Short mmCIF file of C-alpha atoms and ligand atoms in Angstrom, two decimals:
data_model
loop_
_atom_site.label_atom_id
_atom_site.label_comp_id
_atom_site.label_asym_id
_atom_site.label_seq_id
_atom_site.Cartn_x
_atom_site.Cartn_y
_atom_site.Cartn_z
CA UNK A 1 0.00 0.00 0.00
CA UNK A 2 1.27 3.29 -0.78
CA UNK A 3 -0.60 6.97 -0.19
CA UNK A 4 -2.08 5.80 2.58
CA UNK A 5 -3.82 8.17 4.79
CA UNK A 6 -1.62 7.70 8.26
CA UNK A 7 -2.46 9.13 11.87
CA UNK A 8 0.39 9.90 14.37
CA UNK A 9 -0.19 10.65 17.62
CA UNK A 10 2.72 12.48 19.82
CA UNK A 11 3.84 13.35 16.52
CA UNK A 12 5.13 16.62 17.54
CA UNK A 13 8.63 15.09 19.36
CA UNK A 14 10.65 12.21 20.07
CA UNK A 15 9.50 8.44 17.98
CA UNK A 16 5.93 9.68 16.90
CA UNK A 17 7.78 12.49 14.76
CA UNK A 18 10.37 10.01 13.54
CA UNK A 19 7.46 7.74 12.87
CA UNK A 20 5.77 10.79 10.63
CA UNK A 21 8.52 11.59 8.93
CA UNK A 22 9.56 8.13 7.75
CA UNK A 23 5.88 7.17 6.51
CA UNK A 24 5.91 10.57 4.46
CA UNK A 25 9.12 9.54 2.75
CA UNK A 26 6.82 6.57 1.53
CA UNK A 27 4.60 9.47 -0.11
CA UNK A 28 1.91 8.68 2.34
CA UNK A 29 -0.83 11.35 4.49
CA UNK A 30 0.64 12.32 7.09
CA UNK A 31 -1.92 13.41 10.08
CA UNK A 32 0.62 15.09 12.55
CA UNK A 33 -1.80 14.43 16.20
CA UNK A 34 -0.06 16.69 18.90
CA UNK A 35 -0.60 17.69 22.48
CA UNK A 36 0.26 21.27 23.13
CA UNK A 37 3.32 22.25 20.93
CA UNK A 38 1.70 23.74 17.74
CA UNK A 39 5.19 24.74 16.62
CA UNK A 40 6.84 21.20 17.07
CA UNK A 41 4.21 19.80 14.88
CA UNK A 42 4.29 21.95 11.92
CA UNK A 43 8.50 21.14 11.95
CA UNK A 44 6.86 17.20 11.65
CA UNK A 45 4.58 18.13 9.05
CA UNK A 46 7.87 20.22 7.26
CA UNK A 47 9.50 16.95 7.72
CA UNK A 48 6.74 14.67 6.06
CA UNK A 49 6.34 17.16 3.02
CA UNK A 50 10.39 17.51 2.55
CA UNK A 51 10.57 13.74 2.32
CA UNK A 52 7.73 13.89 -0.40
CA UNK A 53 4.59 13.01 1.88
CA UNK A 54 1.43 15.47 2.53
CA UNK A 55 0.98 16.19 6.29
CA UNK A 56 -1.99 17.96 8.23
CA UNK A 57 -1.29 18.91 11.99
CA UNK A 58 -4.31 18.71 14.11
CA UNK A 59 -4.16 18.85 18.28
CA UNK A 60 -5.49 15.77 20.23
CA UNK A 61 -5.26 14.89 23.64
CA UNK A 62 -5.24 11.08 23.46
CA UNK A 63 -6.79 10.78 26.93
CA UNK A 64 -9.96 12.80 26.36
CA UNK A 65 -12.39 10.89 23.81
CA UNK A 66 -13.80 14.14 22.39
CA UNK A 67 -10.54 15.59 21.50
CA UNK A 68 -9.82 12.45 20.11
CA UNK A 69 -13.10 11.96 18.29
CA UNK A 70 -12.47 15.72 17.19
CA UNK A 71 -9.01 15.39 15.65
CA UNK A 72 -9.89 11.77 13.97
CA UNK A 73 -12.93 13.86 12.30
CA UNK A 74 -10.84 16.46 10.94
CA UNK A 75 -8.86 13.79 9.17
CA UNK A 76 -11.70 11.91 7.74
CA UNK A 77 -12.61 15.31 6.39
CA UNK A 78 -9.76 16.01 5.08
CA UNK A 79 -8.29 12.33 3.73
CA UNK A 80 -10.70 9.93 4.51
CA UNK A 81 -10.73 7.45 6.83
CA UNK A 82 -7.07 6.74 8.20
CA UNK A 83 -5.07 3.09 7.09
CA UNK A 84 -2.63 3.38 9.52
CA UNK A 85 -2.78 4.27 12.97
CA UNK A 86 0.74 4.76 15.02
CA UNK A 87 -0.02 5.58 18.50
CA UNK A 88 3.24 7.06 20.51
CA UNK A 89 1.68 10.00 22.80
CA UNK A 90 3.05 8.21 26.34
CA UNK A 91 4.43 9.86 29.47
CA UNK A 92 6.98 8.27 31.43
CA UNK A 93 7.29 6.77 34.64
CA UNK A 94 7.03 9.14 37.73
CA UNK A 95 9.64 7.76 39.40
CA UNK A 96 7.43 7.18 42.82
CA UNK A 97 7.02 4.07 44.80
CA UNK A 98 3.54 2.80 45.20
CA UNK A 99 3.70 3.55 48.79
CA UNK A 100 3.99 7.33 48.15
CA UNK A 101 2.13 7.71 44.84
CA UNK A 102 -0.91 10.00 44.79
CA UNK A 103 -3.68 8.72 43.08
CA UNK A 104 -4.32 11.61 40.63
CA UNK A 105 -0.48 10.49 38.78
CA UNK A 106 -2.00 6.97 38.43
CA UNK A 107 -4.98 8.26 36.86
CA UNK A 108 -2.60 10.51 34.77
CA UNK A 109 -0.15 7.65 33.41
CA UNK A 110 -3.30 5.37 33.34
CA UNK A 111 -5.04 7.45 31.59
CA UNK A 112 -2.49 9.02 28.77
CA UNK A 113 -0.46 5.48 27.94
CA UNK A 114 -3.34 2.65 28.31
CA UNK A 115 -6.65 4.53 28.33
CA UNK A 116 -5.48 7.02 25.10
CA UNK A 117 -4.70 3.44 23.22
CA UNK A 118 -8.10 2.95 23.69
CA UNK A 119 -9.29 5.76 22.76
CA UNK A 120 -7.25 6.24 19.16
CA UNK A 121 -7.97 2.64 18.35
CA UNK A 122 -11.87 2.74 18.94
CA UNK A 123 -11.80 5.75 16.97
CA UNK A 124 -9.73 4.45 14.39
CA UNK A 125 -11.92 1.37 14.07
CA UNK A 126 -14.90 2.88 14.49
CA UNK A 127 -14.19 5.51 11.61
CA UNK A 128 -13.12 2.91 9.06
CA UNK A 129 -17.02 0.92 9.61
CA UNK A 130 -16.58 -2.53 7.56
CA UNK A 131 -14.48 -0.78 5.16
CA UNK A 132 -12.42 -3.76 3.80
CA UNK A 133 -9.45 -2.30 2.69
CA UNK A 134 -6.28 -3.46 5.03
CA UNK A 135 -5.01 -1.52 7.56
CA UNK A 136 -2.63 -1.43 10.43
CA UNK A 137 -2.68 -0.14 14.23
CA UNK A 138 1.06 -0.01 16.11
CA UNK A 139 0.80 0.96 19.50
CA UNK A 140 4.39 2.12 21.28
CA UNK A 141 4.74 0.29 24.17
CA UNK A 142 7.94 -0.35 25.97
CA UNK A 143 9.84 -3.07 27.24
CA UNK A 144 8.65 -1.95 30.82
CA UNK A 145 5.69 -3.85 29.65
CA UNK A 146 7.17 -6.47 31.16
CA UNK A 147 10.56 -5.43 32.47
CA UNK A 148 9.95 -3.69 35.66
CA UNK A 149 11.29 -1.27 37.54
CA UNK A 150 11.08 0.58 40.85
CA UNK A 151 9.33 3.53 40.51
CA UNK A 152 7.76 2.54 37.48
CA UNK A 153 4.22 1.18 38.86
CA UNK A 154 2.14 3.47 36.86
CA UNK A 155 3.97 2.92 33.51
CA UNK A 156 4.66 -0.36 34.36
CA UNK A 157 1.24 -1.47 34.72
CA UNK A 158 -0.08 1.11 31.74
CA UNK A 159 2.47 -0.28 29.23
CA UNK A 160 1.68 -3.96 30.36
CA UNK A 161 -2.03 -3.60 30.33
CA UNK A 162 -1.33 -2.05 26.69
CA UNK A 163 -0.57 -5.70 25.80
CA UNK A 164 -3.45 -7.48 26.63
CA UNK A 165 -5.26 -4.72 24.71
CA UNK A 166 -3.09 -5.18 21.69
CA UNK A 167 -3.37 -8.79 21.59
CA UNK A 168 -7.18 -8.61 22.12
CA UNK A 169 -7.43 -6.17 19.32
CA UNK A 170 -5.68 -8.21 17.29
CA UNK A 171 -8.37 -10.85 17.74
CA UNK A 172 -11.01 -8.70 17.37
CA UNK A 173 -10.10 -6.91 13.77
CA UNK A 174 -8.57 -9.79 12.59
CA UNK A 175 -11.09 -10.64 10.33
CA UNK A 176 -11.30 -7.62 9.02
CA UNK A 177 -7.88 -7.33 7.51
CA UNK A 178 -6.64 -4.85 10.50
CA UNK A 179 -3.61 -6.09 12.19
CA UNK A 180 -2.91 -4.09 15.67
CA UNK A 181 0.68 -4.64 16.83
CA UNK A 182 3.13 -3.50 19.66
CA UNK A 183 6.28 -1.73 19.06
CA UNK A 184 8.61 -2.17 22.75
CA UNK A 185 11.49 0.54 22.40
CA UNK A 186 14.45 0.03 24.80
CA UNK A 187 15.91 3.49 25.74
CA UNK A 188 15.55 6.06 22.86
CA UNK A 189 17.24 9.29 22.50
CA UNK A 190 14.17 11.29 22.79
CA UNK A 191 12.92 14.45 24.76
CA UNK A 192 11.93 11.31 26.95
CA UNK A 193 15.26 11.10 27.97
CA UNK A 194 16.62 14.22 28.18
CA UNK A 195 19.08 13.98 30.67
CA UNK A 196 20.90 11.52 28.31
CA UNK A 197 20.85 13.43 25.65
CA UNK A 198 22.45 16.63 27.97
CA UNK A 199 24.92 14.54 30.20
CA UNK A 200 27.28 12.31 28.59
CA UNK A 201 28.29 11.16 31.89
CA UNK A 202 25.32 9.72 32.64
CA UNK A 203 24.36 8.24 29.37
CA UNK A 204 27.63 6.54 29.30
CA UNK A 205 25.88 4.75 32.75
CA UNK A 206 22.83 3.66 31.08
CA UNK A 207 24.28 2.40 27.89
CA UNK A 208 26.59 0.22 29.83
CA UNK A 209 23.77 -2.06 30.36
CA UNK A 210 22.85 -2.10 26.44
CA UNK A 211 24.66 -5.27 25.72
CA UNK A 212 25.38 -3.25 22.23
CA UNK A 213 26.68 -0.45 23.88
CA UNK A 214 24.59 2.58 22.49
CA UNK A 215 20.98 3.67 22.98
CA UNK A 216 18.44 3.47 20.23
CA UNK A 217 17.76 6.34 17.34
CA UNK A 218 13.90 7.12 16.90
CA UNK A 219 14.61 6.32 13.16
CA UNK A 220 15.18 3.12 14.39
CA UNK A 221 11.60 2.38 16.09
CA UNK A 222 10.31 3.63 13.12
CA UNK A 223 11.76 1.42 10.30
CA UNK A 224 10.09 -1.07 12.80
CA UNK A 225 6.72 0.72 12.80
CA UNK A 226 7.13 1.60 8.29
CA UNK A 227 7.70 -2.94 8.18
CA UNK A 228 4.53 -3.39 10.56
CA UNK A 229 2.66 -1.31 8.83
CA UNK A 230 3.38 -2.79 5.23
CA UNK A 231 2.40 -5.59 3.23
CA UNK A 232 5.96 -7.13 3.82
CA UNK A 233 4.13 -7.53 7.74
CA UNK A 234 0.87 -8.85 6.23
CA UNK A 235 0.88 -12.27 9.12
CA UNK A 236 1.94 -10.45 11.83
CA UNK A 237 -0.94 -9.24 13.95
CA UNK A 238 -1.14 -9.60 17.74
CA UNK A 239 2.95 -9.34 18.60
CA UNK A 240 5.26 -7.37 20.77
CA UNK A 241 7.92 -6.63 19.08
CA UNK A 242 10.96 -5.44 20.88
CA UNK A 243 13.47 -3.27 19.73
CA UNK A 244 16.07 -2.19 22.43
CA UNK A 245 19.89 -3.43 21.39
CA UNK A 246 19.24 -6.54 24.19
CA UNK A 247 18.63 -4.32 27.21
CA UNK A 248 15.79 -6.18 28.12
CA UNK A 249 17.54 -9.75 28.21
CA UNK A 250 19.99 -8.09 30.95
CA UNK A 251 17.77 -8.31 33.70
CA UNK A 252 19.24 -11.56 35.47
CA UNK A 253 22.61 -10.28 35.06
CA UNK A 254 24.20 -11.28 38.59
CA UNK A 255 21.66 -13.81 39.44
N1 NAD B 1 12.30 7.15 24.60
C1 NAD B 1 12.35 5.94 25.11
O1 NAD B 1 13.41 5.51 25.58
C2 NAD B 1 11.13 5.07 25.12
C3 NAD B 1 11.30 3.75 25.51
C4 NAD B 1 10.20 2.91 25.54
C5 NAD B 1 8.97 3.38 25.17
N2 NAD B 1 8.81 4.66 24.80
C6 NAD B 1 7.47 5.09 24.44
O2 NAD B 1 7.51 5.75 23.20
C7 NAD B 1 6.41 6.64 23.12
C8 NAD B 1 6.93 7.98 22.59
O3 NAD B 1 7.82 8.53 23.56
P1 NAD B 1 9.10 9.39 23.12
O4 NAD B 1 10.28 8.70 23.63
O5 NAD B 1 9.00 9.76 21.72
O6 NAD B 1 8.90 10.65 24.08
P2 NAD B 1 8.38 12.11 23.78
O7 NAD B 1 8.17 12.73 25.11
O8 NAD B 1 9.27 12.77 22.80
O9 NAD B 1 6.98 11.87 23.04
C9 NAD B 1 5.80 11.65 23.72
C10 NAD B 1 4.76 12.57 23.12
O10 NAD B 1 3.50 12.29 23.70
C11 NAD B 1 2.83 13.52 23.87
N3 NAD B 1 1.79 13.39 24.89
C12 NAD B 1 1.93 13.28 26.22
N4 NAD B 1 0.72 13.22 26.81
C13 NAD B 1 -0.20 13.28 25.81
C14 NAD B 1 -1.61 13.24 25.76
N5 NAD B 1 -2.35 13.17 26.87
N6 NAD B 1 -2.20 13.32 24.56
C15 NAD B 1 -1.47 13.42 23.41
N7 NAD B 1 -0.14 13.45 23.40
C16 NAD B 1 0.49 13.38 24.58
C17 NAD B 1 3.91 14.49 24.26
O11 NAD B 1 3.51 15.83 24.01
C18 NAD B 1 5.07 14.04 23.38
O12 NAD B 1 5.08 14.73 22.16
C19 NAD B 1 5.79 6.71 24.51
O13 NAD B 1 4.63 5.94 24.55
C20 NAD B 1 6.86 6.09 25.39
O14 NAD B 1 6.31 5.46 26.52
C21 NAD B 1 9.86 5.52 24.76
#
């Protein structure tokens, strides 16, 4: 499938804008889904149009259903209903044990990394009807889906809970030609990890433990998500695919 018609949310920094730019070097639609930064989404969209796609920026927040509902509208106005849904909007982990977590950053976590996958794919699915052309959903997930860490409760249990929905979606749309898959990044230079991208000192700590010695490029986890959204992926519905230079097979290390 080319000139698809491809929603990105988070699309404004970090993997979702590698993720835009990379599908509009395939000439595809690029919808450019942000939260706040207005700015950092029309420098995606310039990115999708210099690499030869078309790109529309629209603002969604993808943990409130009418601002979803809203910006999946404006597409379908614009483009028609979406093929390709990549989901990356996702805060991080708080960094707060259980024992001193208030409530209201549960919710938040909760509600931006599990509940907005939710949201974009009902909206997604419910958008296309019984259309029966093909189409793909990747949700970014991480490895914390099921590599956990201290601290890490609400993203922990958002990311792993993110599964289960993936793999029930994948059920669910199967017979309808949509595949729904799970992208789990390692550690990414993104705005998500800004410190390691500032301090070399304490990136050089981190990728110690990357058993191939470098953190990941967001053009990376994107090739992934261009393959799982193509033809060349047409069996593969329903997987977790990691991507994260064999950080995550580290964690007995000492045992
Ligand atoms: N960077 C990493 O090392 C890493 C590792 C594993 C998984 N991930 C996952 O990758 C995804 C993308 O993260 P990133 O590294 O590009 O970080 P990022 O901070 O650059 O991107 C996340 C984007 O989500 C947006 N966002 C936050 N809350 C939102 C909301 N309620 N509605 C809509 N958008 C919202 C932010 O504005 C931001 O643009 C996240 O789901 C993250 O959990 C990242």
């Amino acid at each position: 499938m080319t000139g698809r018609t491809v929603v990105v949310t988070g699309a404004e920094s970090g993997i979702g804008a590698a993720c835009a730019a990379a599908f509009g070097g395939l000439g595809d639609r690029v919808a450019v889904l942000y939260f706040a930064d207005a700015a950092a989404a029309e420098r995606t969209a310039g990115a999708v149009r210099d690499r030869g796609g078309e790109a529309m920026t629209v603002q969604a927040h993808v943990d409130d259903e009418g601002s979803v509902d809203a910006a999946f509208a404006a597409v379908e106005r614009a483009w028609g209903p979406p093929d390709v849904l990549v989901n990356s909007a996702g805060l991080n982990m708080s960094g707060v044990t259980v024992r001193t977590m208030q409530l209201a950053q549960w919710r938040r976590l909760i509600d931006t990394d599990l509940t907005g996958a939710f949201l974009t794919s009902r909206r997604f699915l419910t958008g296309r009807g019984e259309t029966k052309r093909d189409a793909a959903i990747i949700h970014i997930s991480s490895i914390h889906a099921y590599a956990v860490r201290a601290g890490g409760a609400d993203y922990c249990a958002a990311k792993g809970g993110l599964s289960n929905l993936v793999e029930t979606l994948a059920i669910e749309e199967a017979p309808r030609g949509i595949r729904v898959n799970a992208i789990e990044p390692g550690m990414i230079l993104t705005p998500m990890n800004a410190r390691a991208q500032s301090d070399a000192a304490y990136r050089a700590s981190l990728e110690r433990n990357i058993p191939m010695g470098r953190a990941g490029d967001p053009a990376e986890v994107a090739d992934l998500a261009v393959f799982l959204a193509s033809d060349r992926a047409r069996y593969i519905t329903g997987a977790r695919i990691v991507i994260d230079g064999g950080l995550s097979l580290m964690q007995a290390v000492g045992a």
